[in-house]
Amino acid sequence: MPLLLALRGELGAGKSVLARAIARAAGVQTPLPSPTFNLLFRYETPRAAVLHFDLFRLESPAEVWELGWSELGDADQLVLIEWPEQAESLLPVDRWDITISPVDQRPDLRSVRAERIGSAPDLPEPE
């Protein structure tokens, strides 16, 4: 079962920043552009295949199938999904929902809440 993180938050909350930090921690060493225009980037690391989706521009949940959605499922995958609301009905039952919110009157701070949904795998310990 892949480790799937559904990154939730308003525009500008920091979803891409968090996704880049997680990908770096997973071993991605190449540049990590925002997938807003490509919708998906895939990175291979010794620890896992990292898939970074940005579903912001989708008009229908059915469009995720064109991105290789059916290939999700390998145990050695780390899947980061920005704007998971665009394909809510297709999200796996077993996942982590990560919600990022600005902290009142502190534009430089964010609150991050992680919620295990279903039987999602444990989050890995930092190395």
Short mmCIF file of C-alpha atoms in Angstrom, two decimals:
data_model
loop_
_atom_site.label_atom_id
_atom_site.label_comp_id
_atom_site.label_asym_id
_atom_site.label_seq_id
_atom_site.Cartn_x
_atom_site.Cartn_y
_atom_site.Cartn_z
CA MET A 1 0.00 0.00 0.00
CA PRO A 2 1.45 3.39 -0.92
CA LEU A 3 1.86 6.19 1.57
CA LEU A 4 -0.62 8.74 0.22
CA LEU A 5 -0.71 12.28 1.61
CA ALA A 6 -3.68 14.43 0.57
CA LEU A 7 -2.46 18.02 1.04
CA ARG A 8 -5.36 20.32 1.83
CA GLY A 9 -5.50 24.08 2.30
CA GLU A 10 -6.49 27.30 0.65
CA LEU A 11 -4.58 28.85 -2.23
CA GLY A 12 -1.21 30.04 -0.93
CA ALA A 13 -1.39 27.98 2.27
CA GLY A 14 1.94 26.26 1.54
CA LYS A 15 0.94 22.90 0.05
CA SER A 16 3.69 23.02 -2.59
CA VAL A 17 6.30 24.09 -0.03
CA LEU A 18 5.35 21.17 2.21
CA ALA A 19 5.30 18.74 -0.74
CA ARG A 20 8.82 19.83 -1.72
CA ALA A 21 10.08 19.37 1.84
CA ILE A 22 8.57 15.88 2.06
CA ALA A 23 10.01 14.91 -1.34
CA ARG A 24 13.46 16.16 -0.28
CA ALA A 25 13.21 14.13 2.94
CA ALA A 26 12.31 11.08 0.82
CA GLY A 27 15.53 11.52 -1.17
CA VAL A 28 14.58 13.59 -4.21
CA GLN A 29 17.66 15.61 -5.16
CA THR A 30 16.57 17.14 -8.46
CA PRO A 31 14.76 20.48 -8.77
CA LEU A 32 11.13 20.26 -7.65
CA PRO A 33 8.98 22.61 -9.71
CA SER A 34 5.32 23.03 -8.89
CA PRO A 35 3.29 20.52 -10.91
CA THR A 36 0.55 23.10 -11.54
CA PHE A 37 1.10 23.08 -15.31
CA ASN A 38 2.25 19.47 -15.69
CA LEU A 39 -0.22 18.10 -13.10
CA LEU A 40 2.18 15.27 -12.19
CA PHE A 41 5.87 14.82 -11.53
CA ARG A 42 7.44 11.44 -10.75
CA TYR A 43 10.79 11.06 -9.01
CA GLU A 44 12.69 7.84 -8.35
CA THR A 45 14.71 7.59 -5.15
CA PRO A 46 16.39 4.65 -3.39
CA ARG A 47 13.63 4.78 -0.75
CA ALA A 48 10.51 5.21 -2.88
CA ALA A 49 8.97 6.45 -6.08
CA VAL A 50 7.64 9.92 -5.26
CA LEU A 51 4.58 11.03 -7.24
CA HIS A 52 3.52 14.66 -6.86
CA PHE A 53 0.07 15.51 -8.23
CA ASP A 54 -1.51 18.96 -8.43
CA LEU A 55 -5.20 18.56 -9.28
CA PHE A 56 -6.10 22.26 -9.09
CA ARG A 57 -6.87 22.63 -12.80
CA LEU A 58 -8.94 19.45 -13.20
CA GLU A 59 -12.49 20.00 -14.37
CA SER A 60 -13.69 16.48 -13.57
CA PRO A 61 -12.45 13.72 -11.24
CA ALA A 62 -12.40 11.40 -14.26
CA GLU A 63 -9.42 13.36 -15.63
CA VAL A 64 -7.10 11.81 -13.03
CA TRP A 65 -7.14 8.53 -14.94
CA GLU A 66 -5.23 10.26 -17.75
CA LEU A 67 -2.48 11.04 -15.24
CA GLY A 68 -1.80 7.39 -14.45
CA TRP A 69 -4.08 7.18 -11.41
CA SER A 70 -4.60 3.45 -12.01
CA GLU A 71 -0.86 2.86 -11.45
CA LEU A 72 -1.07 3.97 -7.83
CA GLY A 73 -0.82 1.21 -5.31
CA ASP A 74 2.78 0.05 -5.05
CA ALA A 75 4.02 -0.24 -1.48
CA ASP A 76 7.17 1.68 -2.39
CA GLN A 77 5.29 4.80 -3.52
CA LEU A 78 5.02 8.11 -1.72
CA VAL A 79 2.08 9.95 -3.29
CA LEU A 80 1.60 13.67 -2.64
CA ILE A 81 -1.67 15.15 -3.87
CA GLU A 82 -2.35 18.88 -3.84
CA TRP A 83 -6.01 19.86 -4.22
CA PRO A 84 -7.33 16.33 -3.50
CA GLU A 85 -10.83 17.83 -3.34
CA GLN A 86 -10.83 17.75 -7.15
CA ALA A 87 -10.93 13.93 -7.06
CA GLU A 88 -12.37 13.27 -3.60
CA SER A 89 -14.53 10.36 -4.73
CA LEU A 90 -11.48 8.57 -6.18
CA LEU A 91 -9.12 8.97 -3.23
CA PRO A 92 -8.06 5.73 -1.55
CA VAL A 93 -9.78 4.98 1.73
CA ASP A 94 -6.37 4.49 3.38
CA ARG A 95 -4.50 7.79 3.36
CA TRP A 96 -3.34 10.74 5.41
CA ASP A 97 -5.17 14.06 5.14
CA ILE A 98 -2.74 16.89 5.82
CA THR A 99 -4.44 20.25 6.34
CA ILE A 100 -2.38 23.45 6.22
CA SER A 101 -3.86 26.67 7.60
CA PRO A 102 -2.45 30.15 8.18
CA VAL A 103 -2.02 31.13 11.81
CA ASP A 104 -4.12 34.18 12.76
CA GLN A 105 -2.20 37.42 12.48
CA ARG A 106 1.06 35.57 11.67
CA PRO A 107 1.42 35.39 7.87
CA ASP A 108 4.79 33.66 8.25
CA LEU A 109 3.40 30.71 10.27
CA ARG A 110 1.23 27.74 9.33
CA SER A 111 -0.71 25.20 11.35
CA VAL A 112 -0.36 21.65 10.00
CA ARG A 113 -2.76 18.90 11.06
CA ALA A 114 -2.30 15.27 10.02
CA GLU A 115 -5.26 12.89 10.19
CA ARG A 116 -5.01 9.18 9.45
CA ILE A 117 -7.91 8.02 7.29
CA GLY A 118 -8.66 4.30 7.26
CA SER A 119 -5.63 2.05 7.70
CA ALA A 120 -3.02 4.32 6.16
CA PRO A 121 0.58 3.20 6.72
CA ASP A 122 2.50 4.90 9.52
CA LEU A 123 4.34 8.06 8.64
CA PRO A 124 8.08 7.32 8.36
CA GLU A 125 10.47 8.56 11.00
CA PRO A 126 12.94 11.20 9.82
CA GLU A 127 16.40 9.82 9.05
#
